[in-house]
């Protein structure tokens, strides 16, 4: 993992984890983006936001997860 991004970065950081706000995407070079979100509606929202930021479909990987913070 090169960088962990999340819209709720502040809350996650307060829980002691190293995470950056989504606005930091592109500050670090990457080959793939892995989306690990349980809610399929939120996954689609994230994919749409990434595409709006110019991220290509072919580097977005999605993985179902049952992890909840």
Short mmCIF file of N, CA and C in Angstrom, two decimals:
data_model
loop_
_atom_site.label_atom_id
_atom_site.label_comp_id
_atom_site.label_asym_id
_atom_site.label_seq_id
_atom_site.Cartn_x
_atom_site.Cartn_y
_atom_site.Cartn_z
N UNK A 1 0.85 -1.17 0.00
CA UNK A 1 0.00 0.00 0.00
C UNK A 1 0.90 1.24 0.00
N UNK A 2 0.64 2.11 -0.95
CA UNK A 2 1.41 3.34 -1.05
C UNK A 2 0.74 4.45 -0.26
N UNK A 3 -0.58 4.50 -0.35
CA UNK A 3 -1.31 5.59 0.30
C UNK A 3 -2.74 5.13 0.56
N UNK A 4 -3.26 5.45 1.73
CA UNK A 4 -4.64 5.14 2.07
C UNK A 4 -5.40 6.46 2.08
N UNK A 5 -6.46 6.51 1.29
CA UNK A 5 -7.28 7.72 1.19
C UNK A 5 -8.70 7.41 1.61
N UNK A 6 -9.34 8.40 2.25
CA UNK A 6 -10.72 8.20 2.69
C UNK A 6 -11.38 9.56 2.89
N UNK A 7 -12.68 9.63 2.57
CA UNK A 7 -13.42 10.88 2.80
C UNK A 7 -13.53 11.19 4.28
N UNK A 8 -13.47 10.17 5.11
CA UNK A 8 -13.57 10.34 6.56
C UNK A 8 -12.19 10.26 7.22
N UNK A 9 -11.19 10.81 6.57
CA UNK A 9 -9.81 10.68 7.03
C UNK A 9 -9.61 11.19 8.44
N UNK A 10 -10.24 12.28 8.79
CA UNK A 10 -10.04 12.85 10.12
C UNK A 10 -10.49 11.87 11.20
N UNK A 11 -11.65 11.29 11.02
CA UNK A 11 -12.17 10.34 12.00
C UNK A 11 -11.26 9.11 12.11
N UNK A 12 -10.78 8.64 10.98
CA UNK A 12 -9.93 7.45 10.98
C UNK A 12 -8.57 7.77 11.60
N UNK A 13 -8.03 8.95 11.29
CA UNK A 13 -6.77 9.36 11.91
C UNK A 13 -6.93 9.48 13.42
N UNK A 14 -8.07 9.97 13.87
CA UNK A 14 -8.32 10.08 15.31
C UNK A 14 -8.35 8.71 15.98
N UNK A 15 -8.62 7.67 15.19
CA UNK A 15 -8.60 6.30 15.71
C UNK A 15 -7.19 5.71 15.66
N UNK A 16 -6.21 6.53 15.21
CA UNK A 16 -4.82 6.11 15.24
C UNK A 16 -4.28 5.51 13.96
N UNK A 17 -4.99 5.64 12.86
CA UNK A 17 -4.53 5.06 11.60
C UNK A 17 -4.02 6.15 10.66
N UNK A 18 -3.04 5.78 9.84
CA UNK A 18 -2.44 6.73 8.91
C UNK A 18 -3.26 6.75 7.61
N UNK A 19 -4.03 7.80 7.43
CA UNK A 19 -4.90 7.93 6.26
C UNK A 19 -4.94 9.39 5.86
N UNK A 20 -5.07 9.62 4.56
CA UNK A 20 -5.13 10.97 4.02
C UNK A 20 -6.51 11.23 3.43
N UNK A 21 -6.87 12.49 3.34
CA UNK A 21 -8.12 12.88 2.70
C UNK A 21 -8.04 12.58 1.20
N UNK A 22 -9.18 12.30 0.60
CA UNK A 22 -9.25 11.96 -0.82
C UNK A 22 -8.65 13.04 -1.72
N UNK A 23 -8.62 14.25 -1.24
CA UNK A 23 -8.06 15.35 -2.05
C UNK A 23 -6.57 15.17 -2.31
N UNK A 24 -5.92 14.26 -1.60
CA UNK A 24 -4.48 14.02 -1.78
C UNK A 24 -4.18 13.03 -2.90
N UNK A 25 -5.19 12.51 -3.57
CA UNK A 25 -4.95 11.55 -4.64
C UNK A 25 -4.10 12.20 -5.74
N UNK A 26 -3.15 11.45 -6.23
CA UNK A 26 -2.27 11.96 -7.27
C UNK A 26 -0.98 12.56 -6.74
N UNK A 27 -0.88 12.73 -5.43
CA UNK A 27 0.35 13.27 -4.84
C UNK A 27 1.44 12.20 -4.77
N UNK A 28 1.04 10.94 -4.86
CA UNK A 28 1.95 9.81 -4.82
C UNK A 28 1.71 8.99 -6.08
N UNK A 29 2.79 8.53 -6.72
CA UNK A 29 2.64 7.70 -7.92
C UNK A 29 2.02 6.35 -7.55
N UNK A 30 1.14 5.85 -8.41
CA UNK A 30 0.49 4.56 -8.16
C UNK A 30 0.20 3.87 -9.47
N UNK A 31 0.07 2.54 -9.41
CA UNK A 31 -0.28 1.74 -10.59
C UNK A 31 -1.74 1.32 -10.56
N UNK A 32 -2.25 1.06 -9.38
CA UNK A 32 -3.63 0.60 -9.20
C UNK A 32 -4.26 1.29 -8.00
N UNK A 33 -5.58 1.35 -8.02
CA UNK A 33 -6.35 1.83 -6.88
C UNK A 33 -7.25 0.68 -6.45
N UNK A 34 -7.16 0.32 -5.19
CA UNK A 34 -7.98 -0.76 -4.65
C UNK A 34 -9.08 -0.14 -3.79
N UNK A 35 -10.31 -0.48 -4.12
CA UNK A 35 -11.46 -0.02 -3.35
C UNK A 35 -11.95 -1.21 -2.53
N UNK A 36 -11.92 -1.07 -1.21
CA UNK A 36 -12.37 -2.13 -0.31
C UNK A 36 -13.47 -1.56 0.58
N UNK A 37 -14.68 -1.56 0.05
CA UNK A 37 -15.83 -0.99 0.73
C UNK A 37 -16.97 -2.00 0.66
N UNK A 38 -17.65 -2.23 1.78
CA UNK A 38 -18.72 -3.22 1.83
C UNK A 38 -19.99 -2.76 1.13
N UNK A 39 -20.29 -1.49 1.18
CA UNK A 39 -21.54 -0.97 0.64
C UNK A 39 -21.39 -0.70 -0.87
N UNK A 40 -22.11 -1.45 -1.72
CA UNK A 40 -21.97 -1.28 -3.17
C UNK A 40 -22.38 0.12 -3.67
N UNK A 41 -23.28 0.77 -2.97
CA UNK A 41 -23.67 2.12 -3.36
C UNK A 41 -22.51 3.08 -3.15
N UNK A 42 -21.82 2.94 -2.02
CA UNK A 42 -20.67 3.78 -1.73
C UNK A 42 -19.54 3.48 -2.71
N UNK A 43 -19.36 2.22 -3.05
CA UNK A 43 -18.33 1.85 -4.05
C UNK A 43 -18.58 2.60 -5.34
N UNK A 44 -19.81 2.61 -5.81
CA UNK A 44 -20.13 3.31 -7.06
C UNK A 44 -19.88 4.80 -6.93
N UNK A 45 -20.21 5.38 -5.78
CA UNK A 45 -19.94 6.81 -5.57
C UNK A 45 -18.44 7.09 -5.65
N UNK A 46 -17.63 6.22 -5.05
CA UNK A 46 -16.18 6.40 -5.06
C UNK A 46 -15.65 6.26 -6.49
N UNK A 47 -16.10 5.26 -7.21
CA UNK A 47 -15.66 5.06 -8.60
C UNK A 47 -16.01 6.29 -9.43
N UNK A 48 -17.21 6.80 -9.28
CA UNK A 48 -17.63 7.99 -10.01
C UNK A 48 -16.73 9.18 -9.66
N UNK A 49 -16.45 9.36 -8.38
CA UNK A 49 -15.59 10.47 -7.98
C UNK A 49 -14.18 10.31 -8.54
N UNK A 50 -13.65 9.09 -8.53
CA UNK A 50 -12.32 8.87 -9.10
C UNK A 50 -12.30 9.19 -10.60
N UNK A 51 -13.33 8.74 -11.31
CA UNK A 51 -13.41 9.03 -12.74
C UNK A 51 -13.50 10.54 -12.98
N UNK A 52 -14.25 11.23 -12.14
CA UNK A 52 -14.35 12.68 -12.27
C UNK A 52 -13.01 13.37 -12.03
N UNK A 53 -12.11 12.69 -11.30
CA UNK A 53 -10.78 13.22 -11.05
C UNK A 53 -9.78 12.77 -12.11
N UNK A 54 -10.28 12.09 -13.16
CA UNK A 54 -9.43 11.70 -14.27
C UNK A 54 -8.78 10.33 -14.14
N UNK A 55 -9.23 9.53 -13.17
CA UNK A 55 -8.68 8.19 -12.98
C UNK A 55 -9.35 7.23 -13.96
N UNK A 56 -8.55 6.46 -14.67
CA UNK A 56 -9.05 5.52 -15.68
C UNK A 56 -9.62 4.25 -15.04
N UNK A 57 -10.68 3.71 -15.66
CA UNK A 57 -11.32 2.47 -15.19
C UNK A 57 -10.32 1.32 -15.04
N UNK A 58 -9.36 1.24 -15.94
CA UNK A 58 -8.49 0.07 -15.98
C UNK A 58 -7.51 -0.02 -14.80
N UNK A 59 -7.41 1.00 -13.98
CA UNK A 59 -6.54 0.90 -12.81
C UNK A 59 -7.32 0.81 -11.50
N UNK A 60 -8.65 0.82 -11.59
CA UNK A 60 -9.50 0.72 -10.40
C UNK A 60 -9.87 -0.73 -10.17
N UNK A 61 -9.47 -1.26 -9.01
CA UNK A 61 -9.80 -2.62 -8.62
C UNK A 61 -10.77 -2.55 -7.45
N UNK A 62 -11.77 -3.42 -7.46
CA UNK A 62 -12.75 -3.43 -6.37
C UNK A 62 -12.75 -4.78 -5.69
N UNK A 63 -12.84 -4.74 -4.40
CA UNK A 63 -12.84 -5.96 -3.60
C UNK A 63 -13.90 -5.83 -2.52
N UNK A 64 -14.80 -6.80 -2.44
CA UNK A 64 -15.80 -6.76 -1.38
C UNK A 64 -15.12 -7.01 -0.04
N UNK A 65 -15.62 -6.37 0.98
CA UNK A 65 -15.04 -6.53 2.31
C UNK A 65 -16.15 -6.54 3.35
N UNK A 66 -15.87 -7.15 4.47
CA UNK A 66 -16.82 -7.11 5.57
C UNK A 66 -16.24 -6.36 6.76
N UNK A 67 -15.21 -5.55 6.50
CA UNK A 67 -14.60 -4.76 7.56
C UNK A 67 -15.37 -3.47 7.75
N UNK A 68 -15.64 -3.14 8.98
CA UNK A 68 -16.32 -1.89 9.30
C UNK A 68 -15.53 -1.18 10.39
N UNK A 69 -15.44 0.13 10.30
CA UNK A 69 -14.72 0.89 11.32
C UNK A 69 -15.73 1.35 12.31
#
